[in-house]
Coordinates of N, CA and C in Angstrom, one line a residue:
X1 N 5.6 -22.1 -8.1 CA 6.1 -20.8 -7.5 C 5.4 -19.6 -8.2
X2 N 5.2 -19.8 -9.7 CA 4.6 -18.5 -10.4 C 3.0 -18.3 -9.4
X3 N 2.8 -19.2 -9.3 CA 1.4 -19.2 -8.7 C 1.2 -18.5 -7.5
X4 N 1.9 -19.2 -7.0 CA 1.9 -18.6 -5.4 C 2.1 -17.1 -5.2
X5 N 3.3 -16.9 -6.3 CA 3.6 -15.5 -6.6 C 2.3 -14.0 -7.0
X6 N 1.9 -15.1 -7.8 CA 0.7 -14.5 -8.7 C -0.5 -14.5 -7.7
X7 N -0.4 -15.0 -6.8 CA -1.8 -15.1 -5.8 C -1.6 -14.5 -4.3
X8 N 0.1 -14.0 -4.2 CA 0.4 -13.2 -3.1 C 0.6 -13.9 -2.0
X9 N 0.5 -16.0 -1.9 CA 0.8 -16.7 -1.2 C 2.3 -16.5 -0.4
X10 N 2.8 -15.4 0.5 CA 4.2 -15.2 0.4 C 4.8 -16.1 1.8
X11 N 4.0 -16.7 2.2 CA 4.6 -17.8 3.2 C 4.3 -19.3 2.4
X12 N 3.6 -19.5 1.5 CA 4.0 -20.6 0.0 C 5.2 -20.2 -0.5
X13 N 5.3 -19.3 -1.0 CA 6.5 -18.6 -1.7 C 7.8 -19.1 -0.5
X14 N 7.7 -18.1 0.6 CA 9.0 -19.1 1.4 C 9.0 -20.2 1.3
X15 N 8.4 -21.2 1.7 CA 8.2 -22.8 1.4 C 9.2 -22.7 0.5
X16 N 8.6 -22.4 -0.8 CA 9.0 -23.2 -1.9 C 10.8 -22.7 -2.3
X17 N 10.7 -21.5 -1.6 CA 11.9 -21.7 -1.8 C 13.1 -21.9 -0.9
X18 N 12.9 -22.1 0.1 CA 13.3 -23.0 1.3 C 13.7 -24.4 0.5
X19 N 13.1 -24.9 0.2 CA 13.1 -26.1 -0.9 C 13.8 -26.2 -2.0
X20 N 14.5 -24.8 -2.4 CA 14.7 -25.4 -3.7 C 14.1 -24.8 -5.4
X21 N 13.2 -24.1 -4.8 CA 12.1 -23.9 -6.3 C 12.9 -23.3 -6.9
X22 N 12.9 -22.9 -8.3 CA 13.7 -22.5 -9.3 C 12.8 -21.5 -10.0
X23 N 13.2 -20.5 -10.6 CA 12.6 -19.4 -11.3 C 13.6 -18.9 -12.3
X24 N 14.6 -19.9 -13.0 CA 15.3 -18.7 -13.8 C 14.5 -18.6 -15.4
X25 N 13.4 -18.8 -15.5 CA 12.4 -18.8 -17.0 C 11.5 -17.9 -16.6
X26 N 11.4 -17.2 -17.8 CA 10.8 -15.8 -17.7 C 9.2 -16.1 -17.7
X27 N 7.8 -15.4 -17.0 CA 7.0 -16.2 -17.0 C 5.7 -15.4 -17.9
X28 N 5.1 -15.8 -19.2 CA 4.4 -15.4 -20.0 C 2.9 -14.7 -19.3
X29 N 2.6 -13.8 -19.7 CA 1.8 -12.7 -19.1 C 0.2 -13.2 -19.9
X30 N -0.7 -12.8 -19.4 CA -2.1 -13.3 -20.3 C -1.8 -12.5 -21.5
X31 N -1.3 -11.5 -22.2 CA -1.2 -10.8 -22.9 C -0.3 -10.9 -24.0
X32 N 0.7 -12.1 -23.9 CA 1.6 -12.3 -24.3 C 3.1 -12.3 -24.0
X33 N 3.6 -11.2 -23.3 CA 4.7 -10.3 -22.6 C 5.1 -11.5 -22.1
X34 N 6.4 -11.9 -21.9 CA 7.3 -12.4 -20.8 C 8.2 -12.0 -20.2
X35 N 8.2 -12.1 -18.6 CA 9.0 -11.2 -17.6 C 9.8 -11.9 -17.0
X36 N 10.9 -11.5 -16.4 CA 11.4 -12.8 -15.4 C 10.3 -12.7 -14.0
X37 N 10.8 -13.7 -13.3 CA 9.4 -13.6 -12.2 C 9.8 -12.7 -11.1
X38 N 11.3 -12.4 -10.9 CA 11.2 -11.1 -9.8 C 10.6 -10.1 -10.4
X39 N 10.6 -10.0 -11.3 CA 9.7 -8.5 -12.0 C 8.8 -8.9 -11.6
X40 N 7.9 -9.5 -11.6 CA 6.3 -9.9 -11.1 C 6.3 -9.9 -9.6
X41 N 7.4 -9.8 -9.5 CA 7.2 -10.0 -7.6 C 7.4 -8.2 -7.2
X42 N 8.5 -7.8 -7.9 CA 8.3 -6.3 -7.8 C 7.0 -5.5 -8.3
X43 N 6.3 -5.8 -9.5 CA 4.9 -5.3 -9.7 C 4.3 -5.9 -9.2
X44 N 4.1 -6.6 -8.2 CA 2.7 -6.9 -6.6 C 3.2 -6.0 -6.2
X45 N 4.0 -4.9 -5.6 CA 3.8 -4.2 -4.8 C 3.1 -4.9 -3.3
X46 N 3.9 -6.2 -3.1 CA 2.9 -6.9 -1.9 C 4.9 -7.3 -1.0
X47 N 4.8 -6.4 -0.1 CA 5.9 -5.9 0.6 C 6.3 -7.7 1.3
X48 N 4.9 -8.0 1.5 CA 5.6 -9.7 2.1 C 6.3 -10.8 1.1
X49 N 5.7 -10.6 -0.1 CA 6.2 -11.4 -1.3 C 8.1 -10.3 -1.4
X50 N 8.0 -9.5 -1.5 CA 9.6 -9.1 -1.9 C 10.1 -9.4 -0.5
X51 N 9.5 -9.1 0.7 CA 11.2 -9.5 1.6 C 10.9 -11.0 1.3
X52 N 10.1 -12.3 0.8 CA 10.1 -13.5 1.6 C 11.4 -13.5 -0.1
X53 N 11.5 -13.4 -1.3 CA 12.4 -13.7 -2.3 C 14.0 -12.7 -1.4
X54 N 13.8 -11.7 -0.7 CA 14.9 -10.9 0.1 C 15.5 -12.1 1.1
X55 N 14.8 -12.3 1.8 CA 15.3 -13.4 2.7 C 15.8 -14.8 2.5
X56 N 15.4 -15.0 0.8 CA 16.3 -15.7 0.2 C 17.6 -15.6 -0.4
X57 N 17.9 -14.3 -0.6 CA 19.1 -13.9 -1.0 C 18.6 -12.8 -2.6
X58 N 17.5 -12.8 -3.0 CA 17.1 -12.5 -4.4 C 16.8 -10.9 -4.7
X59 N 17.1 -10.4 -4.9 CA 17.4 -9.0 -5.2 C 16.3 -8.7 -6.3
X60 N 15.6 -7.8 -6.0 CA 14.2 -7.6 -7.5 C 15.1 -6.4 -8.3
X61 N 15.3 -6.8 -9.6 CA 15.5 -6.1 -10.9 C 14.9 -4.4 -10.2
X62 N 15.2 -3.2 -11.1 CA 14.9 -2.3 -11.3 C 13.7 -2.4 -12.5
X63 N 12.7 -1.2 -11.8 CA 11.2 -1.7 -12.7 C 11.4 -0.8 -13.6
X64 N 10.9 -1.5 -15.0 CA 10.8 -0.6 -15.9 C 9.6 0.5 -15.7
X65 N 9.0 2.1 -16.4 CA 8.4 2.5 -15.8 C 7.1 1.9 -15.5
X66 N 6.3 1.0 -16.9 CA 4.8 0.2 -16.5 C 5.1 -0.7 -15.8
X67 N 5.7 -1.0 -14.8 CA 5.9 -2.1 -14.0 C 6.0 -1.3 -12.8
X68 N 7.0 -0.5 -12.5 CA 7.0 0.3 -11.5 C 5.5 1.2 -10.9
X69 N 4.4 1.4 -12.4 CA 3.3 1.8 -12.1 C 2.1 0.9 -11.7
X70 N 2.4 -0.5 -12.4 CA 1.6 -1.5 -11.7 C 2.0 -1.9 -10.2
X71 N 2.9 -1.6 -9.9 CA 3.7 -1.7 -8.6 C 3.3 -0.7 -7.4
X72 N 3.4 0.5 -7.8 CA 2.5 1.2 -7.0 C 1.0 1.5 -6.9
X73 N 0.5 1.1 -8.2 CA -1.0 0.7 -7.9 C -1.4 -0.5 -6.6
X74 N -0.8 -1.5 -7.5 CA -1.1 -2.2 -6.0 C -0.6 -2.5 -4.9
X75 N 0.6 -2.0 -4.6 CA 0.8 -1.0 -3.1 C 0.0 0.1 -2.9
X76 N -1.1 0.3 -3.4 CA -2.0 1.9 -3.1 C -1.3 3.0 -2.8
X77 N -0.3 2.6 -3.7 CA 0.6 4.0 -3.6 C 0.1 5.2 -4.5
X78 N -1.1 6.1 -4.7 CA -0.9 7.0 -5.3 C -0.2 7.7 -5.9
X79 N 0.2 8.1 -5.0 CA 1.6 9.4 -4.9 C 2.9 9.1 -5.9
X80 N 3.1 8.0 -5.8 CA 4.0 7.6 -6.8 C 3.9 7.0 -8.1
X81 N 2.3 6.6 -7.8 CA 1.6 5.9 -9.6 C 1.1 7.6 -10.1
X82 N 1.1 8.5 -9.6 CA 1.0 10.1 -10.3 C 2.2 10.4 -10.3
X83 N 3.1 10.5 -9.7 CA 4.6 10.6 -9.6 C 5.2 9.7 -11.2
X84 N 5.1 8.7 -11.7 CA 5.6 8.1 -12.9 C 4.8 8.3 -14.7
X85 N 2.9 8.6 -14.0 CA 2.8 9.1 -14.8 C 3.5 10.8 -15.3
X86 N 3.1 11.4 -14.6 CA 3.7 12.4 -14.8 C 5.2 12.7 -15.2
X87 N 6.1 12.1 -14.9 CA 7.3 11.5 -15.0 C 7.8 11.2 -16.9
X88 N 6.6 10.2 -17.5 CA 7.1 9.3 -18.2 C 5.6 9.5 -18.8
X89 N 5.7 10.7 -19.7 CA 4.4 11.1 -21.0 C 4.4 9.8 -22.0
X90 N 2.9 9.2 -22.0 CA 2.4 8.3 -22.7 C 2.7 6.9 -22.2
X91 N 2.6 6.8 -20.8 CA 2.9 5.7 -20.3 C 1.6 5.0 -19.8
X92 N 0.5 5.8 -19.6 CA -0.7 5.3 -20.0 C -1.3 4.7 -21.2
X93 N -0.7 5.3 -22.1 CA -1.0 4.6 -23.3 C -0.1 3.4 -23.6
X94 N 1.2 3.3 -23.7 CA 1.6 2.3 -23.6 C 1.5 0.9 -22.8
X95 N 1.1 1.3 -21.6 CA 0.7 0.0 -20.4 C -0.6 -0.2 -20.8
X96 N -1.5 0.1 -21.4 CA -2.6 -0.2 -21.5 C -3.2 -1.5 -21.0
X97 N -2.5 -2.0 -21.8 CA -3.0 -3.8 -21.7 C -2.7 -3.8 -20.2
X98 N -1.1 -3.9 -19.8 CA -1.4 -4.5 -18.6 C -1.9 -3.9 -17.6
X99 N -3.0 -2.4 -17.9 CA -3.3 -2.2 -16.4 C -4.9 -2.4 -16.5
X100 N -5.2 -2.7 -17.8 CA -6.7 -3.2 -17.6 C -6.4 -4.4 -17.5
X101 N -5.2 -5.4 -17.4 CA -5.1 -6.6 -16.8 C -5.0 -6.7 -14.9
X102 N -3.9 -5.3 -14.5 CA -4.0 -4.9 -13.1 C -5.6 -4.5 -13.0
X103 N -6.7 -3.8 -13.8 CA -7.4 -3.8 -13.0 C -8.4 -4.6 -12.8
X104 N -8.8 -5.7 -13.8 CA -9.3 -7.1 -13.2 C -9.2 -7.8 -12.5
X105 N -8.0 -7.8 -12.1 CA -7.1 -8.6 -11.3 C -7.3 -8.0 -9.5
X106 N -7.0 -6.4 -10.1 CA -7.7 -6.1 -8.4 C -9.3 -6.1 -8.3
X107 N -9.8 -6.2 -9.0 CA -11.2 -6.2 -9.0 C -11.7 -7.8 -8.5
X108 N -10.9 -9.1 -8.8 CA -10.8 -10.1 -8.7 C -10.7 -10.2 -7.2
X109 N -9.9 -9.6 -7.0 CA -9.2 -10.0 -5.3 C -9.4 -8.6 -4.7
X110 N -11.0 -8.1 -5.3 CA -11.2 -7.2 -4.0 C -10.0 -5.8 -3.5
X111 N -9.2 -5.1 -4.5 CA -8.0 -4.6 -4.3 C -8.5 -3.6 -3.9
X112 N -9.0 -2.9 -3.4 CA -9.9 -1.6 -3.6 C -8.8 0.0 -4.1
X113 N -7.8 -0.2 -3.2 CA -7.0 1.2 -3.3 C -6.2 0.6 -4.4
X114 N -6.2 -0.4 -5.4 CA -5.4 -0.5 -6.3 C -6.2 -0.1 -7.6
X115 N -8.0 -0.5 -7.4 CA -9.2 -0.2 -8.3 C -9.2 1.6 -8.5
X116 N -9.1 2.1 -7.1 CA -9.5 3.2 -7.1 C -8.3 4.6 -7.8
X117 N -7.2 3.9 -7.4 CA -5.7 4.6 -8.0 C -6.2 4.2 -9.9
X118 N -6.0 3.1 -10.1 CA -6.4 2.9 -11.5 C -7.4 3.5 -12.5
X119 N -8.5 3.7 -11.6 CA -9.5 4.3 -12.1 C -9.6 5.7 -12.3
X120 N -9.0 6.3 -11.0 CA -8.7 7.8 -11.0 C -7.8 8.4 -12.1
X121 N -6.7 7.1 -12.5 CA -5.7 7.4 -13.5 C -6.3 7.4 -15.2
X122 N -7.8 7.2 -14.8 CA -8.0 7.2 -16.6 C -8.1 5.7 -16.9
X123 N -8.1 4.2 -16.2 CA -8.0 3.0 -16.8 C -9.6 2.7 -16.9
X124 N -10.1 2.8 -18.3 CA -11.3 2.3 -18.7 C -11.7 0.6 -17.7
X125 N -12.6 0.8 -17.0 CA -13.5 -0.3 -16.7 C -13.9 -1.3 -17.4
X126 N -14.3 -0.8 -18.5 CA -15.2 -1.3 -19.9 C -13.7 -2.7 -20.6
X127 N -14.5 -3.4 -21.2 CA -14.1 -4.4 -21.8 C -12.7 -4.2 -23.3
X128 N -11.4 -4.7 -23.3 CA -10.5 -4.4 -23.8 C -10.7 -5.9 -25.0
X129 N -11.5 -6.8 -24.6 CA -11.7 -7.7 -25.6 C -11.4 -9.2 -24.8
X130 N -11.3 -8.9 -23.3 CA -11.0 -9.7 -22.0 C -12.8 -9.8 -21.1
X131 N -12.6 -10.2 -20.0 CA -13.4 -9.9 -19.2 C -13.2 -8.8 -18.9
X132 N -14.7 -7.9 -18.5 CA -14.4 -7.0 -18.1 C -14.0 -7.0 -16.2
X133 N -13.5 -5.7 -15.7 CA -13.0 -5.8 -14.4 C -14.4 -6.2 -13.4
X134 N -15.6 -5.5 -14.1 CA -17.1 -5.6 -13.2 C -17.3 -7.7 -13.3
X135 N -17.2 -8.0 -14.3 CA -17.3 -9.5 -14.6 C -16.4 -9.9 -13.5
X136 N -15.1 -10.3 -13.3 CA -13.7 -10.3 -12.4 C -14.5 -10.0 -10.9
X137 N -15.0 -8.8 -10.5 CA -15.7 -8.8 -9.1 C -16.5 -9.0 -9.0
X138 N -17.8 -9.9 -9.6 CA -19.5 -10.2 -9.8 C -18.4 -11.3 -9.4
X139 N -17.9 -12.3 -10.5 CA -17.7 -13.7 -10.1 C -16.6 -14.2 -9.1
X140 N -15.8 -13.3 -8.4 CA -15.6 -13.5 -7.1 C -15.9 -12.6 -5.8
X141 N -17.4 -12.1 -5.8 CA -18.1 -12.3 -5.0 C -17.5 -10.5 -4.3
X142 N -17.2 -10.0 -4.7 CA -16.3 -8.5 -4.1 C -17.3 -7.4 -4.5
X143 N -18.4 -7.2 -3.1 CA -19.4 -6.1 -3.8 C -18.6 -4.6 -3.7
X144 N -17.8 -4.8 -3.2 CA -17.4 -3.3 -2.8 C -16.2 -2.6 -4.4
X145 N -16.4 -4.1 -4.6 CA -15.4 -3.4 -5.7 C -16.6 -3.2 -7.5
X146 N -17.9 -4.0 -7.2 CA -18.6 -4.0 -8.0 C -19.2 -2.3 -7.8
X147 N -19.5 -1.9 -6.6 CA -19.8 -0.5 -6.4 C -18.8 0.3 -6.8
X148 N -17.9 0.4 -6.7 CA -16.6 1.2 -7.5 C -16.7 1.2 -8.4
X149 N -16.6 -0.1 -9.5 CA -16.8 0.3 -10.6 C -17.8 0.0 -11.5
X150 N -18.6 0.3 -10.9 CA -20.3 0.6 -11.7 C -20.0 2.7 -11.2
X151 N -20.0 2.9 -10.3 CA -19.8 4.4 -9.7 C -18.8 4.7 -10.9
X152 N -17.6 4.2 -11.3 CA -16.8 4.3 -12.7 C -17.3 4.7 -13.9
X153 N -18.4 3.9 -14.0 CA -18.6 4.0 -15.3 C -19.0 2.4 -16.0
X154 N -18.9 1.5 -15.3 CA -18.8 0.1 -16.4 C -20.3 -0.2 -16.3
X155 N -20.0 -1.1 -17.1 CA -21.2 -1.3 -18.2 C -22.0 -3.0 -17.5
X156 N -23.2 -2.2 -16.6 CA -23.5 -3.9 -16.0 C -24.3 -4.4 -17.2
X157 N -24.6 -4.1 -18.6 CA -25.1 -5.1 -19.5 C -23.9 -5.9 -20.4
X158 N -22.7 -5.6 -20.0 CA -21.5 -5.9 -20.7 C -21.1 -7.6 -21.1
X159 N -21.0 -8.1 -21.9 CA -21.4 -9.4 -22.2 C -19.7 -10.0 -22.0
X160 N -19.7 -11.7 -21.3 CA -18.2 -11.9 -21.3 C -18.4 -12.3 -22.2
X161 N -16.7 -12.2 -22.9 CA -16.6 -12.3 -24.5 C -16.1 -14.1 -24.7
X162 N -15.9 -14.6 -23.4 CA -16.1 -16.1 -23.8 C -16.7 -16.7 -24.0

């Protein structure tokens, strides 16, 4: 189920819970952080993953604010990822990790209005001690996101730290 979740499969996601699947363990982040998994379904900001856990009966948590901002990033919600910065002083600094995690991740899967909100917000391109986000869209194949963020700023000599 984390998977499916994590990969935006939201008719896998019905499946599996049509069936049965279970989520009450919280599910550990690459960064360390553990969330429960409706929090992860509310930071996709992926409107078919929340109704398909709705149509199960499952109600998403209220987002804390870096989750609410990873949330409207990848809903390409501008308006309200400036709306929480602004909102909630030093929340850029605090989320750090996870939004250079959100922005590999949209760089990965090609996200473009979730790259572009992120980028505009100040989230370095450049390497946190991870892959960087340019590495993430070279090796799945997403030129449009590699042109965004080379136009950014990132670094095409940047070495993966694996």
């Amino acid at each position: 189920l984390w998977h499916a979740v994590t990969s935006g499969f939201a008719k896998r996601v019905g499946l599996l819970l049509d069936h049965g699947a279970r989520f009450d363990d919280g599910v550990v982040l690459p960064y360390g952080e553990q969330r429960p998994l409706l929090a992860l379904v509310g930071r996709s900001g992926d409107a078919a993953l929340i109704q398909a856990f709705a149509d199960h009966g499952h109600a998403l948590p209220d987002l804390a604010p870096a989750d609410a901002l990873v949330a409207a990033a990848n809903a390409g919600d501008q308006g309200s990822a400036r709306g929480l910065v602004g909102r909630h002083p030093g929340l850029l600094t605090t989320a750090r990790a996870d939004l250079a995690d959100t922005l590999r991740r949209a760089a990965a899967r090609g996200a473009l209005p979730t790259l572009r909100i992120l980028l505009d917000l100040g989230i370095n391109p450049g390497s946190d001690g991870e892959r960087t986000a340019l590495h993430e869209a070279a090796w799945h194949g997403q030129t449009e996101a590699i042109e965004i963020l080379l136009a950014a700023g990132a670094d095409p000599q940047a070495k993966d730290p694996a």
